[in-house]
């Protein structure tokens, strides 16, 4: 459930960036780091890909009598994004930015979700994060991995980190801290 909410959050971030930036180039990334074991990373990647396909399919028929996905996203936006944006705007010394309502973001959700590409980044994978987009829009990636993600890989436009890997190793703990701005 927490991973689904993290993916939903990533989709909402991508949709909000489409609303705010339009056709300007902007990249979006989500990091998923739940284990260092490659077989499990591949299973998680398959689950994420399946979830995205199902979500996009549901968004295509979301005008049905029961728009479950849209309502789940609306609830998350109103429960998390709006209060957080208000808090940031109130505590900012540079003035706040526009706080968008869900109905402003909603028209961009399907397009944002459709642009997301899932990549496995580990020692066995051939995947790479190529941020060069021929359409000039930018790329949206969900990067799933382990040790390769822990060793200084730059994720452009990192918006959501889903990290559930325990570790007692000093170097891994330091890298985890760097993702959140600690030195």
PDB file of C-alpha atoms in Angstrom:
ATOM      1  CA  UNK A   1       0.000   0.000   0.000  1.00  0.00           C
ATOM      2  CA  UNK A   2       2.812   2.434   0.815  1.00  0.00           C
ATOM      3  CA  UNK A   3       4.507   1.799  -2.540  1.00  0.00           C
ATOM      4  CA  UNK A   4       1.215   2.405  -4.371  1.00  0.00           C
ATOM      5  CA  UNK A   5       0.846   5.697  -2.512  1.00  0.00           C
ATOM      6  CA  UNK A   6       4.435   6.622  -3.403  1.00  0.00           C
ATOM      7  CA  UNK A   7       3.741   5.903  -7.095  1.00  0.00           C
ATOM      8  CA  UNK A   8       0.515   7.911  -6.897  1.00  0.00           C
ATOM      9  CA  UNK A   9       2.504  10.777  -5.351  1.00  0.00           C
ATOM     10  CA  UNK A  10       5.035  10.581  -8.174  1.00  0.00           C
ATOM     11  CA  UNK A  11       2.281  10.722 -10.793  1.00  0.00           C
ATOM     12  CA  UNK A  12       0.777  13.763  -9.080  1.00  0.00           C
ATOM     13  CA  UNK A  13       4.177  15.484  -8.956  1.00  0.00           C
ATOM     14  CA  UNK A  14       4.685  14.808 -12.678  1.00  0.00           C
ATOM     15  CA  UNK A  15       1.182  16.119 -13.453  1.00  0.00           C
ATOM     16  CA  UNK A  16       1.755  19.262 -11.374  1.00  0.00           C
ATOM     17  CA  UNK A  17       5.049  19.879 -13.164  1.00  0.00           C
ATOM     18  CA  UNK A  18       3.275  19.513 -16.523  1.00  0.00           C
ATOM     19  CA  UNK A  19       0.713  22.063 -15.352  1.00  0.00           C
ATOM     20  CA  UNK A  20       3.361  24.501 -14.136  1.00  0.00           C
ATOM     21  CA  UNK A  21       6.026  24.024 -16.803  1.00  0.00           C
ATOM     22  CA  UNK A  22       4.013  23.064 -19.842  1.00  0.00           C
ATOM     23  CA  UNK A  23       6.235  22.130 -22.756  1.00  0.00           C
ATOM     24  CA  UNK A  24       9.505  23.265 -21.169  1.00  0.00           C
ATOM     25  CA  UNK A  25      12.024  20.500 -20.639  1.00  0.00           C
ATOM     26  CA  UNK A  26      11.811  19.055 -17.146  1.00  0.00           C
ATOM     27  CA  UNK A  27      12.763  15.650 -15.847  1.00  0.00           C
ATOM     28  CA  UNK A  28      11.105  13.630 -13.104  1.00  0.00           C
ATOM     29  CA  UNK A  29      12.569  10.734 -11.174  1.00  0.00           C
ATOM     30  CA  UNK A  30      11.440   8.360  -8.475  1.00  0.00           C
ATOM     31  CA  UNK A  31      13.862   6.120  -6.601  1.00  0.00           C
ATOM     32  CA  UNK A  32      12.769   2.684  -5.365  1.00  0.00           C
ATOM     33  CA  UNK A  33      15.359   0.956  -3.215  1.00  0.00           C
ATOM     34  CA  UNK A  34      13.925  -1.924  -1.181  1.00  0.00           C
ATOM     35  CA  UNK A  35      16.708  -4.503  -1.321  1.00  0.00           C
ATOM     36  CA  UNK A  36      20.147  -5.203  -2.715  1.00  0.00           C
ATOM     37  CA  UNK A  37      18.983  -8.590  -4.060  1.00  0.00           C
ATOM     38  CA  UNK A  38      18.593  -8.467  -7.844  1.00  0.00           C
ATOM     39  CA  UNK A  39      15.870 -11.136  -8.117  1.00  0.00           C
ATOM     40  CA  UNK A  40      13.627  -9.196  -5.733  1.00  0.00           C
ATOM     41  CA  UNK A  41      14.374  -5.926  -7.547  1.00  0.00           C
ATOM     42  CA  UNK A  42      13.138  -7.548 -10.764  1.00  0.00           C
ATOM     43  CA  UNK A  43       9.961  -8.742  -9.034  1.00  0.00           C
ATOM     44  CA  UNK A  44       9.349  -5.245  -7.653  1.00  0.00           C
ATOM     45  CA  UNK A  45       9.931  -3.759 -11.123  1.00  0.00           C
ATOM     46  CA  UNK A  46       7.369  -6.157 -12.629  1.00  0.00           C
ATOM     47  CA  UNK A  47       4.858  -5.243  -9.935  1.00  0.00           C
ATOM     48  CA  UNK A  48       5.406  -1.522 -10.543  1.00  0.00           C
ATOM     49  CA  UNK A  49       5.077  -1.908 -14.325  1.00  0.00           C
ATOM     50  CA  UNK A  50       1.855  -3.898 -13.897  1.00  0.00           C
ATOM     51  CA  UNK A  51       0.487  -1.321 -11.479  1.00  0.00           C
ATOM     52  CA  UNK A  52       1.277   1.540 -13.878  1.00  0.00           C
ATOM     53  CA  UNK A  53      -0.361  -0.270 -16.811  1.00  0.00           C
ATOM     54  CA  UNK A  54      -3.483  -0.949 -14.747  1.00  0.00           C
ATOM     55  CA  UNK A  55      -3.574   2.626 -13.451  1.00  0.00           C
ATOM     56  CA  UNK A  56      -3.231   4.107 -16.943  1.00  0.00           C
ATOM     57  CA  UNK A  57      -5.937   1.746 -18.204  1.00  0.00           C
ATOM     58  CA  UNK A  58      -8.223   2.834 -15.383  1.00  0.00           C
ATOM     59  CA  UNK A  59      -7.554   6.497 -16.157  1.00  0.00           C
ATOM     60  CA  UNK A  60      -8.600   5.888 -19.781  1.00  0.00           C
ATOM     61  CA  UNK A  61     -12.024   4.663 -18.652  1.00  0.00           C
ATOM     62  CA  UNK A  62     -12.181   6.981 -15.639  1.00  0.00           C
ATOM     63  CA  UNK A  63     -15.373   8.601 -16.890  1.00  0.00           C
ATOM     64  CA  UNK A  64     -17.240   5.509 -15.771  1.00  0.00           C
ATOM     65  CA  UNK A  65     -19.699   5.479 -12.895  1.00  0.00           C
ATOM     66  CA  UNK A  66     -16.952   4.705 -10.361  1.00  0.00           C
ATOM     67  CA  UNK A  67     -13.818   6.798 -10.975  1.00  0.00           C
ATOM     68  CA  UNK A  68     -11.795   5.061  -8.235  1.00  0.00           C
ATOM     69  CA  UNK A  69      -8.312   6.007  -9.386  1.00  0.00           C
ATOM     70  CA  UNK A  70      -9.135   9.678  -9.844  1.00  0.00           C
ATOM     71  CA  UNK A  71     -10.775   9.822  -6.404  1.00  0.00           C
ATOM     72  CA  UNK A  72      -7.797   8.083  -4.777  1.00  0.00           C
ATOM     73  CA  UNK A  73      -5.481  10.656  -6.396  1.00  0.00           C
ATOM     74  CA  UNK A  74      -7.804  13.516  -5.386  1.00  0.00           C
ATOM     75  CA  UNK A  75      -7.788  12.329  -1.789  1.00  0.00           C
ATOM     76  CA  UNK A  76      -3.972  12.128  -1.746  1.00  0.00           C
ATOM     77  CA  UNK A  77      -3.659  15.599  -3.313  1.00  0.00           C
ATOM     78  CA  UNK A  78      -6.030  17.165  -0.820  1.00  0.00           C
ATOM     79  CA  UNK A  79      -4.682  15.230   2.206  1.00  0.00           C
ATOM     80  CA  UNK A  80      -0.976  15.681   1.501  1.00  0.00           C
ATOM     81  CA  UNK A  81      -0.031  18.046  -1.319  1.00  0.00           C
ATOM     82  CA  UNK A  82      -2.240  21.026  -0.470  1.00  0.00           C
ATOM     83  CA  UNK A  83      -1.374  21.151   3.270  1.00  0.00           C
ATOM     84  CA  UNK A  84       2.328  20.652   2.543  1.00  0.00           C
ATOM     85  CA  UNK A  85       2.294  23.368  -0.136  1.00  0.00           C
ATOM     86  CA  UNK A  86       0.535  25.743   2.262  1.00  0.00           C
ATOM     87  CA  UNK A  87       3.081  25.020   4.981  1.00  0.00           C
ATOM     88  CA  UNK A  88       5.986  25.667   2.613  1.00  0.00           C
ATOM     89  CA  UNK A  89       4.381  28.875   1.330  1.00  0.00           C
ATOM     90  CA  UNK A  90       3.781  30.138   4.882  1.00  0.00           C
ATOM     91  CA  UNK A  91       7.323  29.417   6.041  1.00  0.00           C
ATOM     92  CA  UNK A  92       9.032  30.729   2.900  1.00  0.00           C
ATOM     93  CA  UNK A  93      10.763  34.101   3.056  1.00  0.00           C
ATOM     94  CA  UNK A  94      10.626  34.410  -0.745  1.00  0.00           C
ATOM     95  CA  UNK A  95       6.852  34.351  -1.004  1.00  0.00           C
ATOM     96  CA  UNK A  96       4.721  31.373  -1.821  1.00  0.00           C
ATOM     97  CA  UNK A  97       3.974  29.871  -5.163  1.00  0.00           C
ATOM     98  CA  UNK A  98       0.525  29.109  -6.467  1.00  0.00           C
ATOM     99  CA  UNK A  99      -1.238  26.308  -4.638  1.00  0.00           C
ATOM    100  CA  UNK A 100      -3.087  24.369  -7.304  1.00  0.00           C
ATOM    101  CA  UNK A 101      -6.346  22.577  -6.678  1.00  0.00           C
ATOM    102  CA  UNK A 102      -6.807  18.997  -7.824  1.00  0.00           C
ATOM    103  CA  UNK A 103      -9.126  20.007 -10.666  1.00  0.00           C
ATOM    104  CA  UNK A 104      -6.273  22.043 -12.173  1.00  0.00           C
ATOM    105  CA  UNK A 105      -3.838  19.122 -11.975  1.00  0.00           C
ATOM    106  CA  UNK A 106      -6.303  16.389 -13.020  1.00  0.00           C
ATOM    107  CA  UNK A 107      -6.230  17.076 -16.796  1.00  0.00           C
ATOM    108  CA  UNK A 108      -2.468  16.325 -16.793  1.00  0.00           C
ATOM    109  CA  UNK A 109      -2.554  13.071 -14.819  1.00  0.00           C
ATOM    110  CA  UNK A 110      -3.045  10.611 -17.679  1.00  0.00           C
ATOM    111  CA  UNK A 111      -0.361  12.260 -19.804  1.00  0.00           C
ATOM    112  CA  UNK A 112       2.055  12.339 -16.843  1.00  0.00           C
ATOM    113  CA  UNK A 113       1.434   8.672 -15.997  1.00  0.00           C
ATOM    114  CA  UNK A 114       1.818   7.607 -19.633  1.00  0.00           C
ATOM    115  CA  UNK A 115       5.296   9.161 -19.823  1.00  0.00           C
ATOM    116  CA  UNK A 116       6.702   7.186 -16.893  1.00  0.00           C
ATOM    117  CA  UNK A 117       9.289   4.552 -17.790  1.00  0.00           C
ATOM    118  CA  UNK A 118      10.404   1.948 -15.254  1.00  0.00           C
ATOM    119  CA  UNK A 119      14.121   1.130 -15.211  1.00  0.00           C
ATOM    120  CA  UNK A 120      16.050  -1.445 -13.218  1.00  0.00           C
ATOM    121  CA  UNK A 121      19.503  -0.193 -12.267  1.00  0.00           C
ATOM    122  CA  UNK A 122      21.716  -2.887 -10.807  1.00  0.00           C
ATOM    123  CA  UNK A 123      24.897  -4.741 -11.670  1.00  0.00           C
ATOM    124  CA  UNK A 124      23.092  -7.151 -14.006  1.00  0.00           C
ATOM    125  CA  UNK A 125      20.875  -4.701 -15.879  1.00  0.00           C
ATOM    126  CA  UNK A 126      21.646  -2.974 -19.128  1.00  0.00           C
ATOM    127  CA  UNK A 127      19.170  -0.170 -18.345  1.00  0.00           C
ATOM    128  CA  UNK A 128      20.456   3.397 -18.153  1.00  0.00           C
ATOM    129  CA  UNK A 129      18.767   6.676 -17.397  1.00  0.00           C
ATOM    130  CA  UNK A 130      18.979   8.594 -20.642  1.00  0.00           C
ATOM    131  CA  UNK A 131      17.470  11.994 -19.989  1.00  0.00           C
ATOM    132  CA  UNK A 132      17.715  13.082 -23.636  1.00  0.00           C
ATOM    133  CA  UNK A 133      14.179  13.167 -25.007  1.00  0.00           C
ATOM    134  CA  UNK A 134      13.561  13.616 -28.720  1.00  0.00           C
ATOM    135  CA  UNK A 135      10.236  15.364 -28.077  1.00  0.00           C
ATOM    136  CA  UNK A 136      11.879  18.051 -25.958  1.00  0.00           C
ATOM    137  CA  UNK A 137       9.536  17.404 -23.026  1.00  0.00           C
ATOM    138  CA  UNK A 138      11.784  15.611 -20.587  1.00  0.00           C
ATOM    139  CA  UNK A 139      11.706  12.125 -19.159  1.00  0.00           C
ATOM    140  CA  UNK A 140      10.007  10.538 -16.187  1.00  0.00           C
ATOM    141  CA  UNK A 141      11.664   7.489 -14.648  1.00  0.00           C
ATOM    142  CA  UNK A 142      11.013   5.145 -11.791  1.00  0.00           C
ATOM    143  CA  UNK A 143      14.495   3.812 -11.004  1.00  0.00           C
ATOM    144  CA  UNK A 144      14.506   0.502  -9.138  1.00  0.00           C
ATOM    145  CA  UNK A 145      17.753  -0.826  -7.802  1.00  0.00           C
ATOM    146  CA  UNK A 146      20.141  -1.460  -5.007  1.00  0.00           C
ATOM    147  CA  UNK A 147      23.869  -0.939  -4.755  1.00  0.00           C
ATOM    148  CA  UNK A 148      24.102   0.895  -8.087  1.00  0.00           C
ATOM    149  CA  UNK A 149      21.617   3.480  -6.803  1.00  0.00           C
ATOM    150  CA  UNK A 150      23.645   3.730  -3.599  1.00  0.00           C
ATOM    151  CA  UNK A 151      26.827   4.833  -5.304  1.00  0.00           C
ATOM    152  CA  UNK A 152      26.349   8.401  -6.449  1.00  0.00           C
ATOM    153  CA  UNK A 153      24.007   8.021  -9.420  1.00  0.00           C
ATOM    154  CA  UNK A 154      22.322  11.346 -10.188  1.00  0.00           C
ATOM    155  CA  UNK A 155      18.563  11.230 -10.618  1.00  0.00           C
ATOM    156  CA  UNK A 156      17.424  14.421 -12.323  1.00  0.00           C
ATOM    157  CA  UNK A 157      14.249  15.914 -10.944  1.00  0.00           C
ATOM    158  CA  UNK A 158      14.136  13.465  -8.024  1.00  0.00           C
ATOM    159  CA  UNK A 159      10.675  13.910  -6.542  1.00  0.00           C
ATOM    160  CA  UNK A 160       9.901  10.719  -4.621  1.00  0.00           C
ATOM    161  CA  UNK A 161      12.198   8.307  -2.806  1.00  0.00           C
ATOM    162  CA  UNK A 162      10.836   4.965  -1.653  1.00  0.00           C
ATOM    163  CA  UNK A 163      13.512   3.480   0.519  1.00  0.00           C
ATOM    164  CA  UNK A 164      12.881   0.452   2.701  1.00  0.00           C
ATOM    165  CA  UNK A 165      16.293  -1.174   2.880  1.00  0.00           C
ATOM    166  CA  UNK A 166      17.787  -1.648   6.333  1.00  0.00           C
ATOM    167  CA  UNK A 167      21.550  -1.445   6.648  1.00  0.00           C
ATOM    168  CA  UNK A 168      24.228  -1.327   9.296  1.00  0.00           C
ATOM    169  CA  UNK A 169      26.983  -0.621   6.779  1.00  0.00           C
ATOM    170  CA  UNK A 170      28.448   2.859   7.241  1.00  0.00           C
ATOM    171  CA  UNK A 171      28.816   3.664   3.526  1.00  0.00           C
ATOM    172  CA  UNK A 172      25.209   2.693   2.779  1.00  0.00           C
ATOM    173  CA  UNK A 173      23.915   4.742   5.717  1.00  0.00           C
ATOM    174  CA  UNK A 174      25.921   7.751   4.505  1.00  0.00           C
ATOM    175  CA  UNK A 175      24.476   7.423   0.998  1.00  0.00           C
ATOM    176  CA  UNK A 176      20.960   7.139   2.392  1.00  0.00           C
ATOM    177  CA  UNK A 177      21.577  10.372   4.290  1.00  0.00           C
ATOM    178  CA  UNK A 178      22.876  12.132   1.174  1.00  0.00           C
ATOM    179  CA  UNK A 179      19.582  11.468  -0.617  1.00  0.00           C
ATOM    180  CA  UNK A 180      17.896  13.544   2.057  1.00  0.00           C
ATOM    181  CA  UNK A 181      20.480  16.336   2.098  1.00  0.00           C
ATOM    182  CA  UNK A 182      22.693  15.287   5.012  1.00  0.00           C
ATOM    183  CA  UNK A 183      26.485  15.501   4.808  1.00  0.00           C
TER     184      UNK A 183
END
